[in-house]
PDB file of C-alpha atoms in Angstrom:
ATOM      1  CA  UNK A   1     -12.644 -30.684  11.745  1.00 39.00           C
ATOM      2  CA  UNK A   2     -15.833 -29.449  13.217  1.00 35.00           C
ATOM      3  CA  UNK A   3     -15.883 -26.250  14.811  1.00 36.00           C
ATOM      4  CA  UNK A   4     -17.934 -24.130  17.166  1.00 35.00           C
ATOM      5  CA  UNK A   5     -21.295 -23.247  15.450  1.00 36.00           C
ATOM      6  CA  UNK A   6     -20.282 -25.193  12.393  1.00 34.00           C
ATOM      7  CA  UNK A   7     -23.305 -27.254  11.215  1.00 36.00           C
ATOM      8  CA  UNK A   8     -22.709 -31.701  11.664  1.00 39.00           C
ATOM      9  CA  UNK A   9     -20.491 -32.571   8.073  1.00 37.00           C
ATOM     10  CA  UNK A  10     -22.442 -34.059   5.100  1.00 40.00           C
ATOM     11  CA  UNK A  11     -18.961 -35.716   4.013  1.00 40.00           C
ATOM     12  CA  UNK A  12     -18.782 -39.409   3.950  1.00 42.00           C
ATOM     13  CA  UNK A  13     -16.927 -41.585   6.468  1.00 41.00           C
ATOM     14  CA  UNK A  14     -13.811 -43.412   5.280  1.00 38.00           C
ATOM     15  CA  UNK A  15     -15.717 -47.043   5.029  1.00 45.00           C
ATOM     16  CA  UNK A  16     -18.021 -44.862   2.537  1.00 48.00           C
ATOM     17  CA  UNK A  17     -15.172 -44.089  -0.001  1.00 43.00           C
ATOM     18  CA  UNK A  18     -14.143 -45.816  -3.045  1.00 49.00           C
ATOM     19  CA  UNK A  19     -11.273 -47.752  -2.909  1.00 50.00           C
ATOM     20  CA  UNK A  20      -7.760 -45.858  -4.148  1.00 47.00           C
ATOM     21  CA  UNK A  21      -6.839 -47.426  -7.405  1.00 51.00           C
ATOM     22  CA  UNK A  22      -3.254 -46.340  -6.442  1.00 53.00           C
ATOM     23  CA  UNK A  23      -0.496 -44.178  -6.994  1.00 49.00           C
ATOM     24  CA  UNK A  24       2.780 -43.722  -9.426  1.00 48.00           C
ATOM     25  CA  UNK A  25       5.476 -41.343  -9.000  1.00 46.00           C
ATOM     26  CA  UNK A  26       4.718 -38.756 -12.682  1.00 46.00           C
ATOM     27  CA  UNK A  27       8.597 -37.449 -12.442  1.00 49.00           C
ATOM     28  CA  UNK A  28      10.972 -35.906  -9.812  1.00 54.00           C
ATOM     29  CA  UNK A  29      12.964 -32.525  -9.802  1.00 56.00           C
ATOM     30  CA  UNK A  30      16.349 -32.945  -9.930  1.00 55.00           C
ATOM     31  CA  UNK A  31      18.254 -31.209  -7.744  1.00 60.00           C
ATOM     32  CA  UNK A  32      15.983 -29.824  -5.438  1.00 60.00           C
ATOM     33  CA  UNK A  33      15.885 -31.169  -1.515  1.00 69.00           C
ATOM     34  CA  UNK A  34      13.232 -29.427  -0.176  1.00 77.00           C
ATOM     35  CA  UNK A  35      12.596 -28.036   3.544  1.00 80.00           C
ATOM     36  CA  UNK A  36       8.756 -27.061   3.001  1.00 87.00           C
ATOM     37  CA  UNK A  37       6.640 -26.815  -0.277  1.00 89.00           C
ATOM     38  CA  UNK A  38       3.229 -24.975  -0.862  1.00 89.00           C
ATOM     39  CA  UNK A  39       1.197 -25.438  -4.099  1.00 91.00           C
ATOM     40  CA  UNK A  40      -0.345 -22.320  -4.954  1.00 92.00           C
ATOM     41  CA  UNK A  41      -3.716 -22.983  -6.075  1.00 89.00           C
ATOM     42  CA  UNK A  42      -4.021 -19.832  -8.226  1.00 88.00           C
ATOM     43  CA  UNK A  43      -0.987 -19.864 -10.695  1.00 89.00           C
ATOM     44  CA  UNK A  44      -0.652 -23.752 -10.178  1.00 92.00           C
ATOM     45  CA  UNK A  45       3.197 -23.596  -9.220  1.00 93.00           C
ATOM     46  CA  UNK A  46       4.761 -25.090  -6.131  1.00 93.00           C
ATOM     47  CA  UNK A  47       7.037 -23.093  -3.890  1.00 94.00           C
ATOM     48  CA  UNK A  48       9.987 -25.258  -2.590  1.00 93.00           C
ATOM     49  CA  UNK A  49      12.104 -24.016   0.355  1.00 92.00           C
ATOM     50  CA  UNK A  50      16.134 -25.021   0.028  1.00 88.00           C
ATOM     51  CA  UNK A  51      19.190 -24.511   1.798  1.00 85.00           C
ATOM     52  CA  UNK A  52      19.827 -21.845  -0.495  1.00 86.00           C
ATOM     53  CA  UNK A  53      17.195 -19.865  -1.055  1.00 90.00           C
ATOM     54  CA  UNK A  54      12.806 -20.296  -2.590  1.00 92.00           C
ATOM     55  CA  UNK A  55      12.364 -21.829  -5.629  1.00 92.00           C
ATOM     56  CA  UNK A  56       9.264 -21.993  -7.930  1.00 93.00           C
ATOM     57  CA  UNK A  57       8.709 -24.949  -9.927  1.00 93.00           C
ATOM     58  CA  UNK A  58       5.412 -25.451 -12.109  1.00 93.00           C
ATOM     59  CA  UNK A  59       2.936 -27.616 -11.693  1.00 90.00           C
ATOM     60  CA  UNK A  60       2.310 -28.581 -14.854  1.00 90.00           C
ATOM     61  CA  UNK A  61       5.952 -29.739 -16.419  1.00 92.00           C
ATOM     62  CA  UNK A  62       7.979 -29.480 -13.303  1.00 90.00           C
ATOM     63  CA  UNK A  63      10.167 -27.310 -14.326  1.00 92.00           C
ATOM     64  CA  UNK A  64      11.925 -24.687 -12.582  1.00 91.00           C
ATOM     65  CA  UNK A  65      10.669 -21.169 -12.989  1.00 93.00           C
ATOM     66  CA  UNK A  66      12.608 -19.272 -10.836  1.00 92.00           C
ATOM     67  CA  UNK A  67      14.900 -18.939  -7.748  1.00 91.00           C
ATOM     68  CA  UNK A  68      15.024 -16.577  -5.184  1.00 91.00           C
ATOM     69  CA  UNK A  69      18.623 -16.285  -3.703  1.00 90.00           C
ATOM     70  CA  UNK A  70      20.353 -13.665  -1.299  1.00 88.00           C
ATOM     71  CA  UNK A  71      18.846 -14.331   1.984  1.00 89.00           C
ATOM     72  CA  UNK A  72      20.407 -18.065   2.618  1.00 87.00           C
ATOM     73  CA  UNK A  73      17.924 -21.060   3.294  1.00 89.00           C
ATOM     74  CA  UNK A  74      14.126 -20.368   3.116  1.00 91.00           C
ATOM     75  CA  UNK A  75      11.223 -22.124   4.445  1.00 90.00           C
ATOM     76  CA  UNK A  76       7.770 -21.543   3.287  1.00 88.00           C
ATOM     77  CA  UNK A  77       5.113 -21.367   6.394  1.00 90.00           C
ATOM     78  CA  UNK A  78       2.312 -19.843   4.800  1.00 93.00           C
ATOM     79  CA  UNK A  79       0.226 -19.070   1.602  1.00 94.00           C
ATOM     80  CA  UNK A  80      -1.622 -15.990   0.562  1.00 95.00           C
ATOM     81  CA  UNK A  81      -3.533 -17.139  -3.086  1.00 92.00           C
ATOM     82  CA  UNK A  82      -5.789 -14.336  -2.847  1.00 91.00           C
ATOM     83  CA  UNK A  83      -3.225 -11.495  -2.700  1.00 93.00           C
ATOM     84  CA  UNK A  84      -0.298 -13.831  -4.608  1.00 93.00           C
ATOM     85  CA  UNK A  85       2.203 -13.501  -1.427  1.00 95.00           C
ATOM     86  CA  UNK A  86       3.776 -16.791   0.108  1.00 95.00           C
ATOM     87  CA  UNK A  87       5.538 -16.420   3.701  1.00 96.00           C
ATOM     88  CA  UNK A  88       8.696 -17.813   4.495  1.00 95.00           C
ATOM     89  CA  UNK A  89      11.818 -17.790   7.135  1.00 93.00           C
ATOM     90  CA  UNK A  90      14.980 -17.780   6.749  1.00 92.00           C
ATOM     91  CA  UNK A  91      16.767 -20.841   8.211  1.00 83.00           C
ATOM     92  CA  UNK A  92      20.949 -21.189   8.610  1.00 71.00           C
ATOM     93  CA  UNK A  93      22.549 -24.597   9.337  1.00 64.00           C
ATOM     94  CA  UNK A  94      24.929 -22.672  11.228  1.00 59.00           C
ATOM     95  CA  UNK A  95      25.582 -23.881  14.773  1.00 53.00           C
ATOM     96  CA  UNK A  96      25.744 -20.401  16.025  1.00 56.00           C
ATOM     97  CA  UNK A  97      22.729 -18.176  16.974  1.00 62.00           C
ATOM     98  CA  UNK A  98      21.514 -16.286  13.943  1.00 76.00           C
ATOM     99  CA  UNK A  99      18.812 -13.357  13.384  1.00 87.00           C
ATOM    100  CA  UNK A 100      15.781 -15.326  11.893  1.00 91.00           C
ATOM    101  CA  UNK A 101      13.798 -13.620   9.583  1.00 93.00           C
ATOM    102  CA  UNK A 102      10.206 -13.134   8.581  1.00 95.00           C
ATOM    103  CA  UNK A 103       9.806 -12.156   4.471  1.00 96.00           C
ATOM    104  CA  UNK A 104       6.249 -12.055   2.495  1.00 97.00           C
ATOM    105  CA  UNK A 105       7.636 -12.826  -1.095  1.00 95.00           C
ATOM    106  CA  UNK A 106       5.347 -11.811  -4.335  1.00 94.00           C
ATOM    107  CA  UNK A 107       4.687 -15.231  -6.025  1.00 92.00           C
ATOM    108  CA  UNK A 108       3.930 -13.348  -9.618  1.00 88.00           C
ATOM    109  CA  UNK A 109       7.578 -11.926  -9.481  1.00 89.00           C
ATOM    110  CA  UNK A 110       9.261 -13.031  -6.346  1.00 90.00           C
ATOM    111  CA  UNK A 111      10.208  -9.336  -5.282  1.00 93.00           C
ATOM    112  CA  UNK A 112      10.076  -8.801  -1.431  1.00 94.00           C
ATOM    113  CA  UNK A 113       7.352  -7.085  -0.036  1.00 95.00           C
ATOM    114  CA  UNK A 114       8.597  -6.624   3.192  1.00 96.00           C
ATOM    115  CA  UNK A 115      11.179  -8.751   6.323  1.00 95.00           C
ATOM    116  CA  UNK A 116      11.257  -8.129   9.921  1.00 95.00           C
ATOM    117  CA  UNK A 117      13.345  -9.863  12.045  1.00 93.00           C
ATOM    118  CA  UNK A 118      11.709 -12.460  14.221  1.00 92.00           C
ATOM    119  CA  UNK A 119      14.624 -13.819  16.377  1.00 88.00           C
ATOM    120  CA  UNK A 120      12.920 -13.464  19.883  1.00 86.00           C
ATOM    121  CA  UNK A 121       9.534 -15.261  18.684  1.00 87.00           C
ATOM    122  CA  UNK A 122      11.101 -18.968  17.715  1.00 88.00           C
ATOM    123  CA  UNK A 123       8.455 -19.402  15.240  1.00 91.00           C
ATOM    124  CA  UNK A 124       7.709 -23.149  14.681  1.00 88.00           C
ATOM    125  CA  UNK A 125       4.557 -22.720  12.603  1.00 91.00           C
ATOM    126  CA  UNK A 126       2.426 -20.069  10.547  1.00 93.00           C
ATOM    127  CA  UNK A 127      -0.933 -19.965   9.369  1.00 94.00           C
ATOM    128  CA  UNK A 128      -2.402 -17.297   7.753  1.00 95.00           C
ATOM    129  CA  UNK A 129      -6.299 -15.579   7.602  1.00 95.00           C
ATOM    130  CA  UNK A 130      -7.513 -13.608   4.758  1.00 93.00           C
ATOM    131  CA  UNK A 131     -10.436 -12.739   6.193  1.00 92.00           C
ATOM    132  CA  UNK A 132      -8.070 -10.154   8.697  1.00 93.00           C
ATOM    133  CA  UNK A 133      -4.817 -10.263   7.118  1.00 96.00           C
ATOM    134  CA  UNK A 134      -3.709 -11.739   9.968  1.00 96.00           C
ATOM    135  CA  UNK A 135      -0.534 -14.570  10.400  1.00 96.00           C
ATOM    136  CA  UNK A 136      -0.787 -16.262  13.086  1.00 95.00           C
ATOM    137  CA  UNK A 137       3.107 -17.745  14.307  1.00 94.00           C
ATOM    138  CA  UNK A 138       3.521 -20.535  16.740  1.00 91.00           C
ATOM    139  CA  UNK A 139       5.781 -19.794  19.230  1.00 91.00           C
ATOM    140  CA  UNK A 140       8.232 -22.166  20.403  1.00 87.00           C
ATOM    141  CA  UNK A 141       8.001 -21.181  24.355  1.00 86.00           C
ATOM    142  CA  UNK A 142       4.534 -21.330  24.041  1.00 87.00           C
ATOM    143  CA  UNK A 143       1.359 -19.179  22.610  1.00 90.00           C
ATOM    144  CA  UNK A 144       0.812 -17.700  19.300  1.00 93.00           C
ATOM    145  CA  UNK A 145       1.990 -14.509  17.987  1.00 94.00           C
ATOM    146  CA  UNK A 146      -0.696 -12.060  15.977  1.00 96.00           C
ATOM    147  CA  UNK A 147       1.715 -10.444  13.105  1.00 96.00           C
ATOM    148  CA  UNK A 148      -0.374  -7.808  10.687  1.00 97.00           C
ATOM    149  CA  UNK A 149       0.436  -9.574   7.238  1.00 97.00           C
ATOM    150  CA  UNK A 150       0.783  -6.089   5.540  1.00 96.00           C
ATOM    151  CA  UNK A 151       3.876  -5.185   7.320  1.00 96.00           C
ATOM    152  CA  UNK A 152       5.055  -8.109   9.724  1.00 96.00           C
ATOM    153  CA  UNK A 153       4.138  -5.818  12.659  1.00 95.00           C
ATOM    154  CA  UNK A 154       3.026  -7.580  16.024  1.00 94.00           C
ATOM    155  CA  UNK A 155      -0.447  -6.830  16.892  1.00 95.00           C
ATOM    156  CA  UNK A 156      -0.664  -9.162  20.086  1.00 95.00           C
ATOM    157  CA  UNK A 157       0.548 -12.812  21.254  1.00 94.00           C
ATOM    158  CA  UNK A 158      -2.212 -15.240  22.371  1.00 94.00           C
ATOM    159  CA  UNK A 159      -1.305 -17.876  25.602  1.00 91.00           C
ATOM    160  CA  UNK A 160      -2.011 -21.292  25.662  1.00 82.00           C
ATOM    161  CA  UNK A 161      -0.109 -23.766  23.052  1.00 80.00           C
ATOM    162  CA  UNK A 162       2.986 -25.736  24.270  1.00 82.00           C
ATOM    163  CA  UNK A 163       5.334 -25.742  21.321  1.00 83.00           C
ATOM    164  CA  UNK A 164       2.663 -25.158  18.324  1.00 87.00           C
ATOM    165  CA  UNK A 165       3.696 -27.312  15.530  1.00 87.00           C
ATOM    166  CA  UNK A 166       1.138 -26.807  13.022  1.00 89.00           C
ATOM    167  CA  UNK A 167      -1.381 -23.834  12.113  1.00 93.00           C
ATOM    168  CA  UNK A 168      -4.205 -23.881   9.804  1.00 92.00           C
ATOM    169  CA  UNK A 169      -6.992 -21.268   8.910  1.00 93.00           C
ATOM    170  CA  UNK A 170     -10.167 -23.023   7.928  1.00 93.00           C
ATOM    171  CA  UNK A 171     -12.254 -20.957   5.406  1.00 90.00           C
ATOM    172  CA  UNK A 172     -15.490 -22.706   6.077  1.00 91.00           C
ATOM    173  CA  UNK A 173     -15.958 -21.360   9.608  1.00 92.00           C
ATOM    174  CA  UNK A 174     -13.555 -18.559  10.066  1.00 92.00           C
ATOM    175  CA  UNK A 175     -11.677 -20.502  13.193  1.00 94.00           C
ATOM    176  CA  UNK A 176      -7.657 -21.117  12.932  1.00 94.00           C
ATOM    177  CA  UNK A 177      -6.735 -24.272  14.268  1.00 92.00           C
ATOM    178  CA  UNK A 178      -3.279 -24.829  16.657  1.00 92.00           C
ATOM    179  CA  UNK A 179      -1.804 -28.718  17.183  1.00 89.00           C
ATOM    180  CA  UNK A 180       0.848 -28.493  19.834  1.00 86.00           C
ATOM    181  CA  UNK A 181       3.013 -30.879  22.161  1.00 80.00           C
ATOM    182  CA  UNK A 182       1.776 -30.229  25.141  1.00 65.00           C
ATOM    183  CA  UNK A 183       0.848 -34.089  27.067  1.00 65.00           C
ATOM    184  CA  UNK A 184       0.463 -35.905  24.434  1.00 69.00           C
ATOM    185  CA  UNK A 185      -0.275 -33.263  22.029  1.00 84.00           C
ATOM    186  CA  UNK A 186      -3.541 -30.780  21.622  1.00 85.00           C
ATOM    187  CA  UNK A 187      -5.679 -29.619  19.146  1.00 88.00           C
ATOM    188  CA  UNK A 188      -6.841 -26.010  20.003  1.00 90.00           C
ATOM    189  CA  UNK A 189      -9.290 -23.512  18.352  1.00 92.00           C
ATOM    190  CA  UNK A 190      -8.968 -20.012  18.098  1.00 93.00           C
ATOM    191  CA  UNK A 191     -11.313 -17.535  17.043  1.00 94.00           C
ATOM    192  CA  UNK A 192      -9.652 -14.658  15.132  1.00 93.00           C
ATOM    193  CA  UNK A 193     -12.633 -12.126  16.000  1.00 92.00           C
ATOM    194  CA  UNK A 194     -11.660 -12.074  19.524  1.00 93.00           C
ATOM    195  CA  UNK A 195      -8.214 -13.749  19.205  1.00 92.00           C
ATOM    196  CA  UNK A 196      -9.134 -16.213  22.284  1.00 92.00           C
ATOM    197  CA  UNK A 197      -9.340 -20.194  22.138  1.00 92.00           C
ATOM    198  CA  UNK A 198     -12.727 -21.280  22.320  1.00 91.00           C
ATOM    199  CA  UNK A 199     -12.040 -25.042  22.376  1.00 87.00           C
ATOM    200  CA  UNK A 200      -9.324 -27.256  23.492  1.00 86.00           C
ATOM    201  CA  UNK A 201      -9.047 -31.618  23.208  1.00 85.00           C
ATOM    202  CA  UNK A 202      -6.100 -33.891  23.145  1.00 83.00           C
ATOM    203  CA  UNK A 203      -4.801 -35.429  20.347  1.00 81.00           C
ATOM    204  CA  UNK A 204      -3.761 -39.480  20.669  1.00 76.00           C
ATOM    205  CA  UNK A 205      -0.206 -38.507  19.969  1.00 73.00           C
ATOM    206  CA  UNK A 206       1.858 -35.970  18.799  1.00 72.00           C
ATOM    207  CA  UNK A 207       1.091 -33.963  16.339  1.00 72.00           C
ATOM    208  CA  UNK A 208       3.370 -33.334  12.848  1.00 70.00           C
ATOM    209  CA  UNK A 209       0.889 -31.040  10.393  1.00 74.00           C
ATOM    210  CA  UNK A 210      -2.337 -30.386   9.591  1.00 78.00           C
ATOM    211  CA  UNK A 211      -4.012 -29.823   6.144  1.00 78.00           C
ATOM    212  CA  UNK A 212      -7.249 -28.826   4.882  1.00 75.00           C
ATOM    213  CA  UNK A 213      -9.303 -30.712   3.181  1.00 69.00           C
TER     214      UNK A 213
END
């Protein structure tokens, strides 16, 4: 994605790229029926959300390291590598209304830094910036909630997305990007220095995820 400011990519269009040679599946984890995973770039471990709590499994034998239980099912939303925290809610099957919670888990030792309860913000999607220790949490009634990542606390909530379902902070130019259903779905920038969207365009269809690449 090119943002605002950003200079025109150097990267090569897809006709420009080699040919994949293919793909083969190097093992599976048994047991394990994940709701969200995040590969932590700095210890090389992934961090799998189940129905029954956050498990770590390495990157390197796929074996499971550890499993953090107690607070039910856990999903993974965002990854702090610089400051070894991962983000995750808690999620019930239940058919009954819940509290839904917001905990920043330490990925060296998988103690709790902190959980607020985040019933009243329906968070669909999280993105985080290290640049202000900022999360930013898509809201499912619309707009984007500004949480301080040190403490959970709500700094301010941004209008504009229709049902975010995917945020991503790009480190290249600073911007954190917001797809959302809205028509036929919309990609939307957001500039954390003034927390406003600077730039808005539709997507051909709905959107799922994003990545960065």
């Amino acid at each position: 994605l090119q943002g605002v400011g950003t200079a025109p990519s150097t990267r090569r269009r897809p006709d420009e790229l080699p040919e994949p040679s293919g793909g083969s599946t190097v093992g599976t984890v048994a047991g394990v029926y994940p709701w969200n995973v995040f590969f932590d770039n700095r210890t090389g471990d992934l961090f799998v959300g189940t129905g029954s709590g956050l498990q770590v499994i390495s990157g390197r034998t796929n074996a499971v390291l550890a499993n953090l239980t107690g607070y039910g099912g856990l999903v993974p939303l965002a990854i702090d590598e610089a400051h070894g925290r991962v983000f995750a809610l808690t999620r019930s099957e239940a058919f009954t209304v819940v509290p839904v919670y917001l905990l920043a888990i330490d990925t060296g030792n998988l103690s709790v830094a902190w959980n607020v309860t985040v019933t009243n913000l329906g968070i669909t999607a999280l993105g985080y910036d290290p640049v202000t220790n900022d999360l930013y949490a898509g809201r499912w009634a619309g707009g984007v909630e500004v949480l301080d990542a040190s403490d959970g606390r709500n700094v301010t909530m941004v209008p504009g997305p229709f049902e975010p379902q995917s945020v991503l902070f790009d480190p290249a130019n600073g911007y954190v990007y917001v797809a959302s259903e809205g028509g036929a779905g919309y990609l939307w920038t957001l500039d954390p220095a003034t927390n406003r969207f600077v730039i808005q365009f539709q997507l051909p269809d709905f959107p799922n995820g994003m990545v960065y690449d």
